[in-house]
Short mmCIF file of C-alpha atoms in Angstrom, two decimals:
data_model
loop_
_atom_site.label_atom_id
_atom_site.label_comp_id
_atom_site.label_asym_id
_atom_site.label_seq_id
_atom_site.Cartn_x
_atom_site.Cartn_y
_atom_site.Cartn_z
CA MET T 102 108.25 -98.36 36.73
CA SER T 103 109.98 -95.08 37.47
CA LEU T 104 113.69 -94.97 38.28
CA ILE T 105 113.04 -93.89 41.86
CA HIS T 106 110.56 -96.75 42.33
CA PHE T 107 113.20 -99.15 41.00
CA ILE T 108 115.80 -97.80 43.44
CA VAL T 109 113.49 -97.85 46.49
CA TYR T 110 112.23 -101.32 45.56
CA ASN T 111 115.72 -102.77 45.43
CA ILE T 112 116.86 -101.09 48.64
CA ILE T 113 113.89 -102.61 50.47
CA LYS T 114 114.36 -106.00 48.82
CA LYS T 115 118.00 -106.18 49.92
CA GLY T 116 116.89 -105.79 53.53
CA LYS T 117 114.12 -108.38 53.23
CA LYS T 118 114.47 -111.31 55.64
CA GLU T 119 112.28 -114.35 56.16
CA PHE T 120 110.65 -114.73 59.56
CA ASP T 121 112.03 -117.41 61.87
CA LYS T 122 109.88 -117.95 64.94
CA ASN T 123 112.84 -119.56 66.70
CA ASN T 124 114.92 -116.46 66.12
CA PRO T 125 112.46 -113.54 65.88
CA PRO T 126 113.59 -109.97 65.20
CA ASP T 127 114.14 -107.46 67.98
CA TYR T 128 110.96 -105.52 67.26
CA VAL T 129 111.65 -102.86 69.88
CA LEU T 130 115.07 -102.10 68.39
CA ARG T 131 113.64 -102.11 64.90
CA ARG T 132 111.05 -99.52 65.91
CA GLU T 133 113.70 -97.36 67.52
CA GLN T 134 115.62 -97.38 64.25
CA GLU T 135 112.64 -96.30 62.14
CA ILE T 136 113.22 -92.97 60.44
CA GLN T 137 110.91 -90.17 61.51
CA SER T 138 109.84 -88.44 58.32
CA ARG T 139 108.97 -84.78 57.87
CA ALA T 140 105.68 -83.27 56.85
CA PRO T 141 105.71 -80.77 53.95
CA LYS T 142 105.97 -77.07 54.60
CA ASN T 143 102.70 -75.35 55.55
CA VAL T 144 101.40 -78.52 57.19
CA LYS T 145 101.07 -78.24 60.96
CA VAL T 146 101.76 -81.32 63.09
CA GLU T 147 100.18 -81.50 66.55
CA GLN T 148 100.54 -84.34 69.05
CA ILE T 149 97.36 -86.08 70.24
CA ALA T 150 96.99 -87.28 73.81
CA ASN T 151 93.27 -87.39 74.52
CA ASP T 152 91.82 -89.91 76.97
CA GLY T 153 94.02 -92.75 75.79
CA VAL T 154 93.91 -91.80 72.11
CA ASN T 155 97.42 -90.97 70.94
CA GLY T 156 98.85 -89.91 67.62
CA GLU T 157 99.20 -86.83 65.46
CA TYR T 158 96.87 -84.29 63.88
CA LEU T 159 98.13 -82.83 60.61
CA SER T 160 96.39 -79.78 59.22
CA LYS T 161 96.72 -77.17 56.51
CA GLY T 162 95.17 -73.75 56.82
CA ASN T 163 92.70 -73.84 53.92
CA ASN T 164 91.48 -77.40 54.49
CA PRO T 165 87.88 -77.85 55.68
CA GLU T 166 87.74 -78.04 59.46
CA ASP T 167 84.54 -80.07 59.58
CA LYS T 168 85.90 -83.12 57.73
CA VAL T 169 88.79 -85.43 58.53
CA LEU T 170 90.69 -88.50 57.39
CA MET T 171 91.42 -91.03 60.15
CA TYR T 172 94.62 -92.74 59.09
CA ILE T 173 95.91 -96.04 60.52
CA HIS T 174 99.49 -96.90 59.59
CA GLY T 175 100.74 -100.28 58.47
CA GLY T 176 103.80 -102.16 59.62
CA GLY T 177 102.73 -105.78 60.01
CA PHE T 178 101.11 -105.02 63.40
CA VAL T 179 104.63 -104.90 64.87
CA GLY T 180 106.03 -101.62 63.51
CA GLY T 181 105.27 -98.23 62.06
CA SER T 182 104.20 -95.02 63.76
CA PRO T 183 102.60 -91.66 62.99
CA ALA T 184 106.06 -90.07 63.04
CA ALA T 185 107.38 -92.56 60.49
CA ARG T 186 104.43 -91.80 58.17
CA ARG T 187 104.53 -87.98 58.26
CA ALA T 188 105.68 -87.77 54.65
CA PHE T 189 102.45 -89.54 53.66
CA THR T 190 100.06 -87.94 56.13
CA GLY T 191 101.57 -84.52 55.48
CA TYR T 192 101.31 -84.99 51.73
CA THR T 193 97.71 -86.11 52.21
CA ALA T 194 96.84 -83.00 54.22
CA LYS T 195 98.53 -80.79 51.64
CA LYS T 196 97.54 -82.39 48.34
CA LEU T 197 94.33 -84.26 49.08
CA GLY T 198 92.92 -81.29 50.94
CA TYR T 199 91.79 -82.91 54.19
CA ASN T 200 93.23 -82.75 57.68
CA VAL T 201 94.45 -86.07 59.05
CA TYR T 202 94.30 -87.83 62.42
CA SER T 203 97.16 -90.34 62.37
CA ILE T 204 96.53 -92.88 65.12
CA ASP T 205 99.24 -94.40 67.32
CA TYR T 206 98.03 -97.82 68.43
CA ARG T 207 99.68 -100.49 70.58
CA LEU T 208 101.85 -102.93 68.66
CA ALA T 209 102.54 -106.65 68.78
CA PRO T 210 104.13 -108.80 70.03
CA GLU T 211 103.96 -106.89 73.33
CA TYR T 212 100.32 -106.07 72.65
CA ALA T 213 98.78 -108.75 70.47
CA PHE T 214 95.19 -108.75 69.18
CA PRO T 215 92.83 -107.19 70.23
CA PHE T 216 94.74 -104.27 71.80
CA GLY T 217 95.62 -102.41 68.60
CA ALA T 218 92.14 -102.89 67.14
CA GLU T 219 90.57 -101.60 70.36
CA ASP T 220 92.83 -98.54 70.35
CA CYS T 221 91.79 -97.69 66.81
CA LEU T 222 88.09 -98.10 67.62
CA LYS T 223 88.50 -95.76 70.58
CA ALA T 224 90.05 -93.18 68.27
CA TYR T 225 87.17 -93.55 65.80
CA LYS T 226 84.63 -93.02 68.57
CA MET T 227 86.43 -89.82 69.56
CA LEU T 228 86.32 -88.54 66.00
CA VAL T 229 82.64 -89.45 65.58
CA GLU T 230 81.86 -87.33 68.63
CA LYS T 231 83.95 -84.46 67.28
CA TYR T 232 83.05 -84.51 63.57
CA GLY T 233 80.12 -86.87 63.07
CA ALA T 234 80.58 -90.14 61.19
CA ARG T 235 79.48 -88.73 57.83
CA ASN T 236 82.42 -86.31 57.90
CA ILE T 237 85.04 -89.04 58.37
CA CYS T 238 86.94 -91.18 55.89
CA LEU T 239 88.93 -94.15 57.23
CA ILE T 240 92.19 -94.82 55.39
CA GLY T 241 95.06 -97.25 55.90
CA GLU T 242 97.58 -99.51 54.19
CA SER T 243 98.59 -103.13 54.75
CA ALA T 244 98.06 -103.92 58.46
CA GLY T 245 96.54 -100.44 58.72
CA GLY T 246 94.01 -101.42 56.05
CA ASN T 247 93.18 -104.45 58.16
CA LEU T 248 92.61 -102.23 61.19
CA VAL T 249 90.52 -99.75 59.21
CA LEU T 250 88.09 -102.53 58.31
CA SER T 251 88.27 -103.94 61.84
CA VAL T 252 87.24 -100.55 63.23
CA ALA T 253 84.28 -100.35 60.86
CA LEU T 254 83.14 -103.88 61.68
CA GLN T 255 83.42 -103.21 65.42
CA ALA T 256 81.52 -99.95 65.01
CA LYS T 257 78.74 -101.70 63.12
CA ALA T 258 78.45 -104.36 65.83
CA GLN T 259 78.20 -101.69 68.52
CA GLY T 260 75.62 -99.62 66.67
CA ILE T 261 78.01 -96.76 65.96
CA GLU T 262 77.41 -94.91 62.70
CA LEU T 263 79.82 -95.87 59.93
CA PRO T 264 82.08 -93.35 58.14
CA ALA T 265 81.24 -91.68 54.84
CA CYS T 266 83.76 -93.85 53.01
CA ILE T 267 86.73 -96.17 53.45
CA VAL T 268 90.05 -96.36 51.60
CA VAL T 269 92.42 -99.34 51.88
CA PHE T 270 95.75 -99.87 50.14
CA SER T 271 97.02 -103.47 49.93
CA PRO T 272 95.24 -104.65 53.08
CA THR T 273 96.05 -107.95 54.80
CA LEU T 274 92.70 -109.60 55.41
CA GLN T 275 92.96 -113.31 56.26
CA TYR T 276 95.35 -115.98 57.55
CA THR T 277 93.81 -119.41 56.97
CA ARG T 278 93.95 -119.83 53.21
CA ILE T 279 96.93 -119.89 50.86
CA PHE T 280 95.92 -117.66 47.98
CA PRO T 281 97.67 -118.00 44.59
CA SER T 282 99.39 -114.61 44.96
CA TYR T 283 101.08 -115.83 48.15
CA LYS T 284 103.04 -118.25 45.97
CA ASN T 285 103.11 -116.50 42.62
CA ASN T 286 104.16 -113.08 43.91
CA ALA T 287 106.47 -114.05 46.77
CA LYS T 288 109.51 -113.34 44.59
CA THR T 289 108.19 -110.09 43.09
CA ASP T 290 107.22 -108.53 46.44
CA CYS T 291 110.11 -106.62 48.01
CA MET T 292 108.56 -106.56 51.50
CA LEU T 293 106.46 -109.68 52.17
CA ASP T 294 107.19 -113.35 51.56
CA ILE T 295 105.93 -116.85 52.31
CA THR T 296 106.71 -116.44 56.02
CA PHE T 297 104.39 -113.42 56.42
CA LEU T 298 101.36 -115.43 57.56
CA GLU T 299 103.45 -117.26 60.13
CA GLU T 300 104.80 -113.98 61.51
CA VAL T 301 101.34 -112.45 61.91
CA LYS T 302 100.01 -115.62 63.54
CA THR T 303 102.97 -115.75 65.92
CA THR T 304 103.17 -112.08 66.89
CA TYR T 305 99.65 -110.69 66.51
CA LEU T 306 96.96 -113.37 66.39
CA LYS T 307 98.43 -115.80 68.96
CA THR T 308 95.46 -118.22 68.92
CA LEU T 309 93.67 -120.31 66.29
CA GLU T 310 90.39 -118.68 67.27
CA ASN T 311 91.70 -115.24 66.35
CA GLU T 312 92.61 -116.41 62.85
CA THR T 313 88.92 -116.34 61.90
CA ASN T 314 87.82 -113.48 64.15
CA PRO T 315 86.50 -110.79 61.74
CA TYR T 316 88.08 -108.03 63.82
CA ALA T 317 91.48 -109.65 63.22
CA ALA T 318 90.77 -111.14 59.78
CA PRO T 319 88.18 -108.82 58.19
CA LEU T 320 87.61 -110.99 55.13
CA TYR T 321 85.36 -113.04 57.44
CA GLY T 322 83.31 -109.98 58.40
CA ASP T 323 79.78 -108.98 57.41
CA PHE T 324 79.98 -105.87 55.23
CA THR T 325 76.27 -105.65 54.48
CA GLY T 326 75.16 -102.04 54.44
CA PHE T 327 78.69 -100.64 54.43
CA PRO T 328 79.60 -97.24 52.97
CA PRO T 329 81.58 -96.97 49.70
CA ILE T 330 84.99 -98.68 49.83
CA TYR T 331 88.02 -97.94 47.68
CA ILE T 332 90.63 -100.70 47.26
CA ALA T 333 93.99 -100.30 45.55
CA VAL T 334 96.64 -102.99 45.14
CA SER T 335 99.53 -104.06 42.90
CA ASP T 336 99.19 -107.21 40.82
CA SER T 337 102.78 -108.20 41.64
CA GLU T 338 102.53 -108.12 45.42
CA TYR T 339 102.02 -110.89 47.92
CA LEU T 340 98.65 -109.63 49.21
CA TYR T 341 97.06 -109.08 45.80
CA ASP T 342 94.48 -111.84 46.26
CA ASP T 343 93.37 -110.49 49.65
CA SER T 344 92.13 -107.38 47.85
CA LEU T 345 90.69 -109.33 44.95
CA GLU T 346 88.68 -111.66 47.22
CA PHE T 347 87.50 -108.71 49.30
CA TYR T 348 86.31 -106.85 46.20
CA LYS T 349 84.41 -109.92 45.02
CA LYS T 350 82.74 -110.18 48.40
CA LEU T 351 81.68 -106.52 48.32
CA GLN T 352 80.18 -107.01 44.88
CA THR T 353 78.01 -109.90 46.08
CA LEU T 354 76.75 -107.65 48.89
CA ASN T 355 76.07 -104.73 46.52
CA VAL T 356 78.44 -102.49 48.46
CA THR T 357 79.58 -99.55 46.34
CA SER T 358 83.26 -100.20 45.71
CA GLN T 359 86.14 -99.28 43.43
CA PHE T 360 89.00 -101.68 42.75
CA ASP T 361 92.15 -100.17 41.25
CA VAL T 362 94.93 -102.56 40.22
CA TYR T 363 98.42 -101.22 39.55
CA HIS T 364 101.07 -103.14 37.65
CA LYS T 365 104.55 -104.08 38.86
CA LYS T 366 104.44 -101.79 41.90
CA MET T 367 105.71 -102.49 45.40
CA HIS T 368 103.46 -103.32 48.32
CA ALA T 369 101.63 -100.22 49.64
CA PHE T 370 103.56 -97.93 47.28
CA GLN T 371 100.80 -95.32 47.64
CA VAL T 372 102.09 -94.20 51.05
CA ILE T 373 105.53 -93.30 49.64
CA PRO T 374 104.65 -89.94 48.02
CA VAL T 375 108.19 -89.40 46.70
CA LEU T 376 107.25 -91.99 44.06
CA PRO T 377 105.62 -90.52 40.92
CA GLU T 378 103.37 -93.60 40.84
CA ALA T 379 102.15 -92.85 44.35
CA LYS T 380 101.24 -89.27 43.44
CA ARG T 381 99.18 -90.49 40.49
CA ALA T 382 97.51 -93.18 42.59
CA LEU T 383 96.64 -90.73 45.36
CA LYS T 384 94.88 -88.53 42.81
CA ASN T 385 92.56 -91.46 42.12
CA ALA T 386 91.99 -91.95 45.84
CA LYS T 387 91.26 -88.23 46.23
CA SER T 388 88.58 -88.37 43.52
CA PHE T 389 86.88 -91.20 45.42
CA ILE T 390 87.12 -89.43 48.77
CA ASP T 391 85.88 -86.14 47.34
CA LYS T 392 82.84 -87.86 45.88
CA TYR T 393 81.65 -89.50 49.09
CA LEU T 394 83.01 -87.31 51.88
CA ASN T 395 81.24 -84.28 50.46
CA GLN T 396 77.75 -85.69 50.02
#
């Protein structure tokens, strides 16, 4: 673990609070206090407002204009924004060599499932019309990884062509089972804890039926015939077993997949490019994307 990872980890851990449904956080205030990060120099940031699809388009001059990464941010379905993730999306445009559409979707608890998932699908449809599905890679972390897979499952059900490849970092994928990592890694995860499932159920899912809806809990989805999927996770984080179970499922379906496990890293560390570990991990993701987005 690098020194900067150690520092960031402990800063986040100090602010970690368990969820209390009788005294929930002020999510609106928390969003307002999120820091808007900056994209690197030479990366252009444009606002998107196209027929209900909102967000940001980040581009670098020598990147291919016929290919794109559609990025969906995490934040537990209740937080996060394209502006808060510019350090990551800007780094991605600069170092991974692909322009990025960073989608701004409606957040819970004001807009519970399925609003956010529907927003992301609408954005994907727009990009399919603009670029063609085979020139798109879907990428997201945590709740964003959930929504990436939700978009693909919805697209499949509606007969929309699937993207060239999919990349998910530490996705949250189900809410009915208590996996071993939920207990074993609760103390080593600086962001999530044993109240995470309760918070998602309370703020985002709302009903028992939604807990097994594949568009809300993608682990229950049918991934037969899916494009290559890259999964990366830390073995010390709360959601480790979500990724492990998902990878096992993909193997049984003969879906081309890559499962990278990192040791003693924080949840979704890959989207914090100031971390040396994140830079190394994103090189691995780039190799995967390059292989399948350029076929």
